[in-house]
Short mmCIF file of C-alpha atoms in Angstrom, two decimals:
data_model
loop_
_atom_site.label_atom_id
_atom_site.label_comp_id
_atom_site.label_asym_id
_atom_site.label_seq_id
_atom_site.Cartn_x
_atom_site.Cartn_y
_atom_site.Cartn_z
CA UNK A 1 -0.03 0.00 -0.01
CA UNK A 2 1.48 3.42 -0.94
CA UNK A 3 2.44 5.89 1.74
CA UNK A 4 -0.04 8.70 2.55
CA UNK A 5 0.37 11.86 0.51
CA UNK A 6 1.83 14.64 2.66
CA UNK A 7 -0.09 17.86 2.53
CA UNK A 8 1.32 20.84 4.33
CA UNK A 9 -1.19 23.48 5.46
CA UNK A 10 0.06 26.95 6.34
CA UNK A 11 -2.63 28.72 8.34
CA UNK A 12 -3.01 32.00 10.27
CA UNK A 13 -6.03 32.09 12.55
CA UNK A 14 -6.44 35.86 11.85
CA UNK A 15 -7.13 35.34 8.15
CA UNK A 16 -10.83 35.44 7.05
CA UNK A 17 -9.86 33.21 4.16
CA UNK A 18 -8.65 30.62 6.64
CA UNK A 19 -12.13 30.89 8.15
CA UNK A 20 -13.64 30.00 4.79
CA UNK A 21 -11.11 27.11 4.42
CA UNK A 22 -11.97 25.82 7.86
CA UNK A 23 -15.45 25.02 6.47
CA UNK A 24 -14.34 23.24 3.35
CA UNK A 25 -10.91 21.69 3.63
CA UNK A 26 -11.96 18.43 5.41
CA UNK A 27 -12.53 16.26 2.33
CA UNK A 28 -8.74 16.44 1.87
CA UNK A 29 -8.33 14.28 4.95
CA UNK A 30 -11.71 12.47 4.95
CA UNK A 31 -11.65 11.22 1.39
CA UNK A 32 -7.93 10.76 0.72
CA UNK A 33 -5.07 8.94 2.27
CA UNK A 34 -3.30 12.04 3.42
CA UNK A 35 -0.89 13.03 6.23
CA UNK A 36 -1.76 16.59 7.07
CA UNK A 37 1.36 18.50 8.10
CA UNK A 38 0.01 21.32 10.19
CA UNK A 39 1.91 24.63 9.89
CA UNK A 40 0.27 27.37 11.90
CA UNK A 41 1.82 30.80 12.13
CA UNK A 42 1.13 33.77 14.31
CA UNK A 43 1.23 37.54 14.29
CA UNK A 44 1.49 39.09 10.89
CA UNK A 45 3.15 36.13 9.27
CA UNK A 46 1.74 35.32 5.83
CA UNK A 47 -0.65 38.27 6.04
CA UNK A 48 -0.53 41.72 4.51
CA UNK A 49 1.57 44.25 6.37
CA UNK A 50 -0.32 46.47 8.82
CA UNK A 51 -0.16 49.43 6.34
CA UNK A 52 -1.34 47.31 3.44
CA UNK A 53 -4.02 45.71 5.57
CA UNK A 54 -5.64 49.13 6.22
CA UNK A 55 -6.35 49.67 2.52
CA UNK A 56 -6.99 45.99 1.76
CA UNK A 57 -9.45 45.31 4.58
CA UNK A 58 -12.61 46.81 3.01
CA UNK A 59 -12.07 44.90 -0.23
CA UNK A 60 -11.24 41.65 1.61
CA UNK A 61 -14.34 41.95 3.76
CA UNK A 62 -16.57 42.42 0.68
CA UNK A 63 -14.89 39.41 -0.91
CA UNK A 64 -15.21 37.23 2.15
CA UNK A 65 -18.88 38.30 2.56
CA UNK A 66 -19.62 37.07 -0.99
CA UNK A 67 -18.02 33.67 -0.37
CA UNK A 68 -19.73 33.40 2.97
CA UNK A 69 -23.20 34.11 1.42
CA UNK A 70 -22.55 31.42 -1.16
CA UNK A 71 -21.48 28.98 1.58
CA UNK A 72 -24.32 29.93 3.91
CA UNK A 73 -22.11 30.83 6.81
CA UNK A 74 -22.13 33.93 9.00
CA UNK A 75 -19.36 36.55 9.05
CA UNK A 76 -18.96 38.86 11.96
CA UNK A 77 -15.32 40.15 11.98
CA UNK A 78 -13.35 40.20 15.23
CA UNK A 79 -11.69 43.36 16.64
CA UNK A 80 -8.98 44.67 14.30
CA UNK A 81 -6.52 44.39 17.14
CA UNK A 82 -6.94 40.59 17.42
CA UNK A 83 -3.59 38.75 17.61
CA UNK A 84 -3.75 35.12 16.41
CA UNK A 85 -0.43 34.03 17.98
CA UNK A 86 -1.83 32.37 21.04
CA UNK A 87 -4.47 30.55 18.96
CA UNK A 88 -1.65 29.21 16.81
CA UNK A 89 0.31 27.90 19.73
CA UNK A 90 -2.78 26.33 21.22
CA UNK A 91 -3.41 24.56 17.94
CA UNK A 92 -0.20 22.68 18.34
CA UNK A 93 -1.43 21.26 21.66
CA UNK A 94 -4.76 20.45 20.00
CA UNK A 95 -2.89 18.56 17.30
CA UNK A 96 -0.95 16.58 19.85
CA UNK A 97 -4.18 15.63 21.66
CA UNK A 98 -5.99 14.55 18.50
CA UNK A 99 -8.28 17.54 18.62
CA UNK A 100 -6.96 19.69 15.77
CA UNK A 101 -10.01 19.65 13.64
CA UNK A 102 -12.56 20.68 16.26
CA UNK A 103 -10.04 23.31 17.50
CA UNK A 104 -9.68 24.89 14.04
CA UNK A 105 -13.39 24.84 13.45
CA UNK A 106 -14.38 26.24 16.83
CA UNK A 107 -11.66 28.88 17.15
CA UNK A 108 -12.54 30.15 13.68
CA UNK A 109 -16.25 30.07 14.55
CA UNK A 110 -15.66 32.09 17.71
CA UNK A 111 -13.56 34.66 15.82
CA UNK A 112 -15.30 35.04 12.45
CA UNK A 113 -18.86 33.98 13.13
CA UNK A 114 -19.21 35.53 16.61
CA UNK A 115 -16.65 38.35 16.31
CA UNK A 116 -14.69 37.39 19.37
CA UNK A 117 -11.05 38.30 20.05
CA UNK A 118 -9.06 35.02 19.97
CA UNK A 119 -6.10 36.89 21.36
CA UNK A 120 -8.06 36.94 24.60
CA UNK A 121 -6.96 33.97 26.77
CA UNK A 122 -10.45 33.41 28.15
CA UNK A 123 -11.94 33.06 24.67
CA UNK A 124 -9.45 30.38 23.79
CA UNK A 125 -9.94 28.54 27.12
CA UNK A 126 -13.72 28.51 26.47
CA UNK A 127 -13.15 26.97 23.04
CA UNK A 128 -10.70 24.44 24.52
CA UNK A 129 -13.17 23.39 27.20
CA UNK A 130 -15.94 22.96 24.59
CA UNK A 131 -13.83 20.52 22.51
CA UNK A 132 -12.29 18.64 25.42
CA UNK A 133 -8.85 20.25 25.93
CA UNK A 134 -7.77 20.59 29.51
CA UNK A 135 -8.05 24.21 30.58
CA UNK A 136 -4.71 24.15 32.44
CA UNK A 137 -2.87 22.50 29.53
CA UNK A 138 -4.22 24.99 26.98
CA UNK A 139 -3.41 27.96 29.29
CA UNK A 140 0.16 26.74 29.47
CA UNK A 141 0.38 25.95 25.78
CA UNK A 142 -0.61 29.38 24.50
CA UNK A 143 2.38 30.83 26.41
CA UNK A 144 4.82 28.04 25.82
CA UNK A 145 8.04 29.37 24.43
CA UNK A 146 8.77 26.15 22.50
CA UNK A 147 5.32 26.23 20.75
CA UNK A 148 5.66 29.97 20.02
CA UNK A 149 9.07 29.19 18.52
CA UNK A 150 7.45 26.52 16.36
CA UNK A 151 5.14 29.20 14.89
CA UNK A 152 8.31 31.18 13.90
CA UNK A 153 9.89 28.16 12.36
CA UNK A 154 6.79 27.52 10.36
CA UNK A 155 6.91 31.05 9.05
CA UNK A 156 10.57 30.54 8.07
CA UNK A 157 9.65 27.28 6.30
CA UNK A 158 6.94 29.16 4.45
CA UNK A 159 9.39 31.75 3.23
CA UNK A 160 11.81 28.95 2.07
CA UNK A 161 8.98 27.45 0.02
CA UNK A 162 7.91 30.87 -1.41
CA UNK A 163 4.56 30.65 0.32
CA UNK A 164 3.15 34.19 0.34
CA UNK A 165 -0.24 33.92 2.08
CA UNK A 166 -2.80 31.75 3.90
CA UNK A 167 -4.28 29.34 3.63
CA UNK A 168 -1.70 27.59 1.54
CA UNK A 169 -1.50 23.87 0.81
CA UNK A 170 1.76 22.37 -0.40
CA UNK A 171 1.98 18.90 -2.06
CA UNK A 172 5.53 18.02 -3.23
CA UNK A 173 6.56 21.03 -5.32
CA UNK A 174 3.04 22.29 -5.94
CA UNK A 175 1.73 25.29 -4.01
CA UNK A 176 -2.01 25.95 -3.78
CA UNK A 177 -2.65 29.40 -2.28
CA UNK A 178 -6.15 30.33 -1.10
CA UNK A 179 -9.34 28.70 0.13
CA UNK A 180 -10.70 28.87 -3.45
CA UNK A 181 -7.88 26.50 -4.58
CA UNK A 182 -9.09 23.56 -2.48
CA UNK A 183 -10.67 21.91 -5.49
CA UNK A 184 -7.28 21.94 -7.14
CA UNK A 185 -5.82 20.26 -4.08
CA UNK A 186 -8.46 17.56 -4.46
CA UNK A 187 -7.65 17.20 -8.16
CA UNK A 188 -3.96 16.78 -7.27
CA UNK A 189 -4.79 14.05 -4.76
CA UNK A 190 -6.99 12.28 -7.38
CA UNK A 191 -4.11 12.42 -9.84
CA UNK A 192 -1.89 10.79 -7.22
CA UNK A 193 -4.57 7.99 -6.82
CA UNK A 194 -4.78 8.84 -3.09
CA UNK A 195 -8.55 8.34 -2.70
CA UNK A 196 -9.51 6.14 0.23
CA UNK A 197 -10.94 2.79 -0.96
#
């Protein structure tokens, strides 16, 4: 039996496009023999610079609203000061505990459907409790220097691969940037005959 196809996913919890992806990326792991290599980043990594974001935000919000209407999901943006770094660190604990999928879905729901600040420790702890992560473990993880350093290493890896935004999926040498490229990721997996039997 062939080895699973490795799919790297670069993800920043502050990105509205990652919110859209969190609703539609799961066939990649449900329908195909894939090993998801989770690569969260924090802060401004793989996002527009603060100056660029000011002018880009109105356009991006219109764009995201159109996709959200088509998908039938709510959009209620979080405070502009929201920092995704702690959420990224917490996701590494969730991955280790086998709870990455519900963590991604619920953090993004809290942030982008309910407009909550996921930089707020209490918001993340509420999400963690809801999905079965121990409160104390998550509280430690979001401040863990080793996990925060992993976010920086992920950003450095993205730069080495010429990844310029999120969400980005990488399969071998192919880079698929954007939540609207997920169909192409699925095509690539079909071409590799990776469908689950």
